[in-house]
Structure formats: structure tokens, C-alpha cells
């Protein structure tokens, strides 16, 4: 397959940081249910990070985070930013069970297949990540159908109350959260005048441990990577992995996350 210049190469030559495009073509990649932007590394059949924007965000906005995108491209990963659906006049994700709207699991499967057909990304090595409302979507999709993607890497988001009674498993998940996050606090918070309630992140981790059939609640080990304090649960059901990384900041995708996440993913069996 003859490769044209990737968006990353175009950015390097033009200095237009954050330019969003359908690989090396202007505009969004369109599919039957929506669209996405994508940047490709200079590699054949690359693995793919699908990263979902937060409430009121956009696919273009995801690719403007060069601290996240550039390390991924440098390590041979394609980066896809799907566009959320309309919710109350702003772009977000139809994540909560029972809400009406786009079937997001079907949409995300559709855009990955489209990228595989168009650009040759490796459909067997696709990681689903997201920030804030995008991370809410990651949690609920992983809960209902963990085999849809090879791993899940939410940042600053979890379940809402009432939390699921149980989730399917096993799941391979790497959750990252800011210690001082006050938009999605670790303890959760009430929204919409009491109509909605973000769940407790640690209560969500308990649900994942049950789904992974972990025999104990205590972490298997701890580590530190730069600013990130990490704890993990392994030795659970075959094919599962669960890890939490906390950092000192607030509601953001922190610098250094991309490399840490790739190291984690590539350390998994089959990663």
C-alpha cells in the first residue's frame, strides 16, 4: 500500500498544531452514524487509540492535545477522535443505560471498521479511551461488552449512580484520575439539581474486581511513574488486568499519560 503524508508530517512542515483531518485529507471521516478525525503514524497496520472527548468537546479538540497525540504517533499508534452525538445542544455520549439516542457501541465499532478499511489500522489492537464524559462512555461500554476493544483506558470518569449491579468480564482497564479533580471528584458529585449523581470511583473499581473474579480486594502491587502513583490488581481471571493511576492535578488528561498508557498496554499479554 502506498502511503501518503500523515497528518503528523503535515503538521511538522506547516506548524499548524492541532489541525484535524481525515488522515491526510481535510475534513472529517464520515460514516453512516457519524464521523471521526484520525492521525496516522508512519507505519503499516498500526495499533489504534480511540479517544472520546468530554461533554461539550469535539473530535478536533482531542487532536489539539499534542502532549497526548505526539507521543502516541511517535510510538507507532494511530489516534482516532470520534465526534460525540448531540445531547442538549452540546456534543457528548449516550452512555447511561436507558437514555435515548445513538447506539454508541455500534457507532464506535463502525468507525473502527471504517479506519481499518481506509487506512489499514490493526482492528485487533484497538484501545478505547476517553476523558470525562468520554470516560463515562468507556466505563459503560466496557461493562456491557468488554470484548469490543482490546483494553480500556478512561481518564477522569467512571460510573454514575445507581451504579451497575454487575459487569461482564474479564476486562483490561487502566483508569487515570486527578487527586484534586473537582469536576469528577473521586467521591462523585450531584449534578442537575439532584437529577444525576456521579458515582464513587473506588466503588466502581470494586465492580471491576468482581467482574475480573479477583479473590482479594487488596492491590497486588504499587509503583510510581513520574507524577503518577499507581496500584494494580492482577492474578484474577485469565485475560484480566485492572490498574489505577492517580496524579496531583485536577480535571485534565495529564502530561505523560500517553507513554505510561502505552507501556501498560504493551506489557499486557497480547498487547
Short mmCIF file of C-alpha atoms in Angstrom, two decimals:
data_model
loop_
_atom_site.label_atom_id
_atom_site.label_comp_id
_atom_site.label_asym_id
_atom_site.label_seq_id
_atom_site.Cartn_x
_atom_site.Cartn_y
_atom_site.Cartn_z
CA UNK A 1 0.00 0.00 0.00
CA UNK A 2 1.38 3.40 -0.97
CA UNK A 3 1.37 5.76 1.99
CA UNK A 4 0.71 9.46 1.60
CA UNK A 5 1.93 12.02 4.11
CA UNK A 6 0.38 11.58 7.52
CA UNK A 7 -1.28 14.46 9.30
CA UNK A 8 1.59 14.42 11.80
CA UNK A 9 4.06 15.03 8.96
CA UNK A 10 1.92 17.84 7.56
CA UNK A 11 1.79 19.46 10.99
CA UNK A 12 5.55 19.27 11.33
CA UNK A 13 6.06 21.02 7.99
CA UNK A 14 3.35 23.67 8.31
CA UNK A 15 3.43 24.34 12.03
CA UNK A 16 -0.38 24.12 12.17
CA UNK A 17 -0.63 22.42 15.56
CA UNK A 18 -3.95 20.78 16.21
CA UNK A 19 -5.07 20.58 12.56
CA UNK A 20 -7.84 17.99 12.43
CA UNK A 21 -8.40 15.93 9.33
CA UNK A 22 -9.32 12.56 7.88
CA UNK A 23 -5.70 11.35 7.87
CA UNK A 24 -4.05 13.45 5.14
CA UNK A 25 -7.35 14.77 3.77
CA UNK A 26 -9.17 17.86 5.02
CA UNK A 27 -12.44 17.39 6.85
CA UNK A 28 -13.96 14.64 8.94
CA UNK A 29 -14.07 10.97 8.00
CA UNK A 30 -17.80 10.31 7.57
CA UNK A 31 -19.60 7.07 8.37
CA UNK A 32 -23.27 6.12 8.40
CA UNK A 33 -23.74 7.08 12.06
CA UNK A 34 -21.35 10.00 12.46
CA UNK A 35 -17.74 10.85 11.88
CA UNK A 36 -14.21 10.99 13.24
CA UNK A 37 -10.81 12.57 12.81
CA UNK A 38 -7.68 10.45 12.72
CA UNK A 39 -3.91 10.89 12.64
CA UNK A 40 -1.66 8.11 11.40
CA UNK A 41 1.93 7.22 12.24
CA UNK A 42 4.47 6.40 9.59
CA UNK A 43 3.85 2.68 9.99
CA UNK A 44 1.86 -0.07 8.37
CA UNK A 45 -1.05 -1.73 10.18
CA UNK A 46 -0.65 0.37 13.35
CA UNK A 47 -2.47 -0.18 16.63
CA UNK A 48 -5.12 2.42 17.37
CA UNK A 49 -6.18 4.54 20.33
CA UNK A 50 -9.80 5.67 20.02
CA UNK A 51 -10.17 8.64 22.39
CA UNK A 52 -13.56 10.15 23.26
CA UNK A 53 -13.89 13.85 24.08
CA UNK A 54 -15.66 15.23 27.14
CA UNK A 55 -19.07 16.92 27.41
CA UNK A 56 -19.21 19.93 25.09
CA UNK A 57 -15.91 18.96 23.50
CA UNK A 58 -15.15 17.86 19.97
CA UNK A 59 -13.08 15.47 17.91
CA UNK A 60 -10.93 18.41 16.77
CA UNK A 61 -10.33 19.35 20.38
CA UNK A 62 -8.94 15.90 21.17
CA UNK A 63 -6.29 16.22 18.47
CA UNK A 64 -5.26 19.64 19.78
CA UNK A 65 -3.84 17.91 22.84
CA UNK A 66 -0.41 17.41 21.32
CA UNK A 67 1.02 16.23 24.66
CA UNK A 68 -1.18 13.18 24.16
CA UNK A 69 -1.16 12.78 20.38
CA UNK A 70 2.51 13.29 19.52
CA UNK A 71 3.91 10.59 21.87
CA UNK A 72 1.38 8.11 20.51
CA UNK A 73 2.30 8.83 16.89
CA UNK A 74 5.99 8.59 17.76
CA UNK A 75 5.43 5.13 19.19
CA UNK A 76 3.59 3.93 16.10
CA UNK A 77 -0.02 4.34 17.25
CA UNK A 78 -2.81 5.85 15.19
CA UNK A 79 -5.03 8.26 17.13
CA UNK A 80 -8.75 8.48 16.37
CA UNK A 81 -11.12 11.10 17.78
CA UNK A 82 -14.79 10.28 17.09
CA UNK A 83 -17.38 13.06 17.23
CA UNK A 84 -19.96 12.77 20.00
CA UNK A 85 -23.70 12.94 19.39
CA UNK A 86 -25.92 15.90 20.24
CA UNK A 87 -27.13 15.98 23.86
CA UNK A 88 -28.96 19.13 24.97
CA UNK A 89 -27.28 21.19 22.29
CA UNK A 90 -23.76 20.04 23.08
CA UNK A 91 -21.67 17.12 21.88
CA UNK A 92 -21.40 14.23 24.31
CA UNK A 93 -22.06 10.48 24.58
CA UNK A 94 -25.19 8.43 25.09
CA UNK A 95 -23.63 6.39 27.85
CA UNK A 96 -26.22 5.92 30.60
CA UNK A 97 -28.43 2.81 30.29
CA UNK A 98 -31.98 3.73 29.28
CA UNK A 99 -31.16 7.07 27.66
CA UNK A 100 -32.45 7.59 24.12
CA UNK A 101 -30.07 8.40 21.33
CA UNK A 102 -27.36 6.96 19.14
CA UNK A 103 -26.17 3.42 19.78
CA UNK A 104 -22.64 4.46 20.69
CA UNK A 105 -21.22 0.93 20.86
CA UNK A 106 -22.41 0.31 17.29
CA UNK A 107 -21.05 3.70 16.19
CA UNK A 108 -17.61 3.10 17.69
CA UNK A 109 -17.45 -0.36 16.13
CA UNK A 110 -18.42 1.24 12.82
CA UNK A 111 -15.71 3.91 12.87
CA UNK A 112 -13.00 1.40 13.81
CA UNK A 113 -14.03 -0.83 10.91
CA UNK A 114 -14.01 2.21 8.62
CA UNK A 115 -10.49 3.15 9.73
CA UNK A 116 -9.35 -0.41 9.23
CA UNK A 117 -10.76 -0.46 5.70
CA UNK A 118 -9.49 3.01 4.74
CA UNK A 119 -6.15 3.24 6.50
CA UNK A 120 -5.16 -0.29 7.48
CA UNK A 121 -5.19 0.16 11.25
CA UNK A 122 -5.00 -3.09 13.17
CA UNK A 123 -8.58 -3.85 14.23
CA UNK A 124 -7.29 -6.42 16.75
CA UNK A 125 -5.19 -3.85 18.63
CA UNK A 126 -7.67 -1.09 19.41
CA UNK A 127 -7.69 0.63 22.80
CA UNK A 128 -10.71 2.70 23.85
CA UNK A 129 -10.01 5.75 25.97
CA UNK A 130 -11.87 8.89 26.86
CA UNK A 131 -11.88 11.95 29.07
CA UNK A 132 -14.66 12.96 31.50
CA UNK A 133 -17.96 12.19 29.73
CA UNK A 134 -15.88 10.21 27.25
CA UNK A 135 -14.56 8.17 30.17
CA UNK A 136 -18.15 7.61 31.36
CA UNK A 137 -18.81 6.11 27.93
CA UNK A 138 -15.70 3.92 28.22
CA UNK A 139 -16.90 2.57 31.57
CA UNK A 140 -20.39 1.66 30.42
CA UNK A 141 -19.27 0.11 27.13
CA UNK A 142 -16.61 -1.97 28.91
CA UNK A 143 -19.20 -3.06 31.46
CA UNK A 144 -21.71 -4.25 28.88
CA UNK A 145 -19.34 -5.68 26.28
CA UNK A 146 -15.69 -5.92 27.38
CA UNK A 147 -14.65 -7.88 24.29
CA UNK A 148 -15.44 -4.95 21.96
CA UNK A 149 -11.94 -3.46 22.37
CA UNK A 150 -8.65 -4.96 23.47
CA UNK A 151 -8.30 -2.65 26.51
CA UNK A 152 -9.92 0.38 28.16
CA UNK A 153 -8.11 3.49 29.38
CA UNK A 154 -10.55 6.04 30.89
CA UNK A 155 -9.31 9.37 32.27
CA UNK A 156 -11.32 11.31 34.87
CA UNK A 157 -14.61 9.47 34.63
CA UNK A 158 -16.45 6.40 35.92
CA UNK A 159 -19.96 5.12 36.62
CA UNK A 160 -22.98 7.20 37.64
CA UNK A 161 -25.41 6.25 40.39
CA UNK A 162 -27.23 3.96 40.51
CA UNK A 163 -24.11 2.07 39.55
CA UNK A 164 -24.43 -1.23 37.69
CA UNK A 165 -25.20 -4.24 39.84
CA UNK A 166 -22.54 -6.14 37.91
CA UNK A 167 -20.44 -6.02 34.76
CA UNK A 168 -19.37 -8.58 32.23
CA UNK A 169 -15.76 -9.66 32.40
CA UNK A 170 -12.92 -10.07 32.24
CA UNK A 171 -11.78 -6.54 31.46
CA UNK A 172 -8.37 -4.97 30.92
CA UNK A 173 -8.64 -1.44 32.29
CA UNK A 174 -6.20 1.32 33.22
CA UNK A 175 -8.02 4.15 35.00
CA UNK A 176 -6.28 7.53 35.48
CA UNK A 177 -7.65 10.27 37.74
CA UNK A 178 -6.57 13.58 39.23
CA UNK A 179 -6.29 13.73 43.02
CA UNK A 180 -7.72 17.27 43.05
CA UNK A 181 -10.34 16.73 40.33
CA UNK A 182 -13.41 18.71 41.43
CA UNK A 183 -15.42 18.23 38.20
CA UNK A 184 -15.48 14.45 38.52
CA UNK A 185 -14.29 14.02 42.12
CA UNK A 186 -13.08 10.64 43.25
CA UNK A 187 -16.11 10.52 45.57
CA UNK A 188 -18.55 11.60 42.82
CA UNK A 189 -20.91 14.58 42.93
CA UNK A 190 -24.53 15.58 42.37
CA UNK A 191 -25.48 17.22 39.05
CA UNK A 192 -28.56 18.82 37.51
CA UNK A 193 -30.17 19.87 40.75
CA UNK A 194 -30.16 16.31 42.04
CA UNK A 195 -31.28 14.57 38.84
CA UNK A 196 -27.88 12.91 38.33
CA UNK A 197 -25.18 11.65 40.63
CA UNK A 198 -21.66 10.74 39.56
CA UNK A 199 -20.53 7.59 41.29
CA UNK A 200 -17.61 6.95 43.60
CA UNK A 201 -14.54 5.88 41.61
CA UNK A 202 -13.43 3.38 44.25
CA UNK A 203 -16.90 1.81 44.29
CA UNK A 204 -16.56 1.40 40.54
CA UNK A 205 -13.20 -0.32 40.97
CA UNK A 206 -14.91 -2.81 43.26
CA UNK A 207 -17.34 -3.65 40.45
CA UNK A 208 -14.40 -4.29 38.12
CA UNK A 209 -12.66 -6.51 40.66
CA UNK A 210 -15.80 -8.62 40.92
CA UNK A 211 -16.08 -8.79 37.11
CA UNK A 212 -12.44 -9.90 36.98
CA UNK A 213 -13.08 -12.51 39.69
CA UNK A 214 -10.32 -11.19 41.92
CA UNK A 215 -10.02 -13.33 45.04
CA UNK A 216 -8.88 -10.41 47.21
CA UNK A 217 -9.68 -6.70 47.36
CA UNK A 218 -6.17 -5.53 48.24
CA UNK A 219 -3.91 -4.41 45.39
CA UNK A 220 -1.36 -6.83 44.01
CA UNK A 221 1.28 -4.13 43.93
CA UNK A 222 2.21 -0.47 43.68
CA UNK A 223 4.53 1.64 41.54
CA UNK A 224 5.39 5.23 40.73
CA UNK A 225 5.85 6.65 37.22
CA UNK A 226 6.84 10.31 37.32
CA UNK A 227 3.93 12.15 38.91
CA UNK A 228 1.67 9.08 38.78
CA UNK A 229 1.06 6.90 41.85
CA UNK A 230 -0.16 3.52 40.67
CA UNK A 231 -1.83 0.43 42.17
CA UNK A 232 -2.95 -2.69 40.32
CA UNK A 233 -4.94 -5.89 40.73
CA UNK A 234 -3.63 -8.93 38.89
CA UNK A 235 -3.88 -12.67 39.46
CA UNK A 236 -7.62 -12.51 38.85
CA UNK A 237 -9.39 -14.22 35.94
CA UNK A 238 -7.36 -15.06 32.83
CA UNK A 239 -7.01 -12.13 30.46
CA UNK A 240 -7.93 -9.51 33.04
CA UNK A 241 -5.99 -6.54 34.41
CA UNK A 242 -7.07 -3.57 36.49
CA UNK A 243 -4.94 -0.58 37.42
CA UNK A 244 -5.49 2.87 38.92
CA UNK A 245 -3.08 5.78 38.45
CA UNK A 246 -3.55 8.95 40.48
CA UNK A 247 -1.78 12.24 39.73
CA UNK A 248 -1.65 15.51 41.71
CA UNK A 249 -3.66 17.61 39.26
CA UNK A 250 -7.31 18.21 38.53
CA UNK A 251 -9.71 17.54 35.67
CA UNK A 252 -7.37 17.01 32.72
CA UNK A 253 -5.53 14.49 30.59
CA UNK A 254 -2.12 14.84 32.24
CA UNK A 255 1.21 15.16 30.50
CA UNK A 256 2.98 11.82 30.47
CA UNK A 257 -0.24 9.83 30.29
CA UNK A 258 0.25 8.64 26.71
CA UNK A 259 3.63 6.97 27.23
CA UNK A 260 2.55 5.47 30.56
CA UNK A 261 -0.59 4.05 28.97
CA UNK A 262 1.31 2.54 26.02
CA UNK A 263 3.85 0.95 28.37
CA UNK A 264 0.96 -0.59 30.32
CA UNK A 265 -0.82 -1.82 27.20
CA UNK A 266 2.27 -3.29 25.60
CA UNK A 267 3.04 -5.10 28.85
CA UNK A 268 -0.27 -6.97 28.70
CA UNK A 269 -0.42 -10.49 27.28
CA UNK A 270 -1.08 -9.96 23.58
CA UNK A 271 -0.60 -6.17 23.91
#
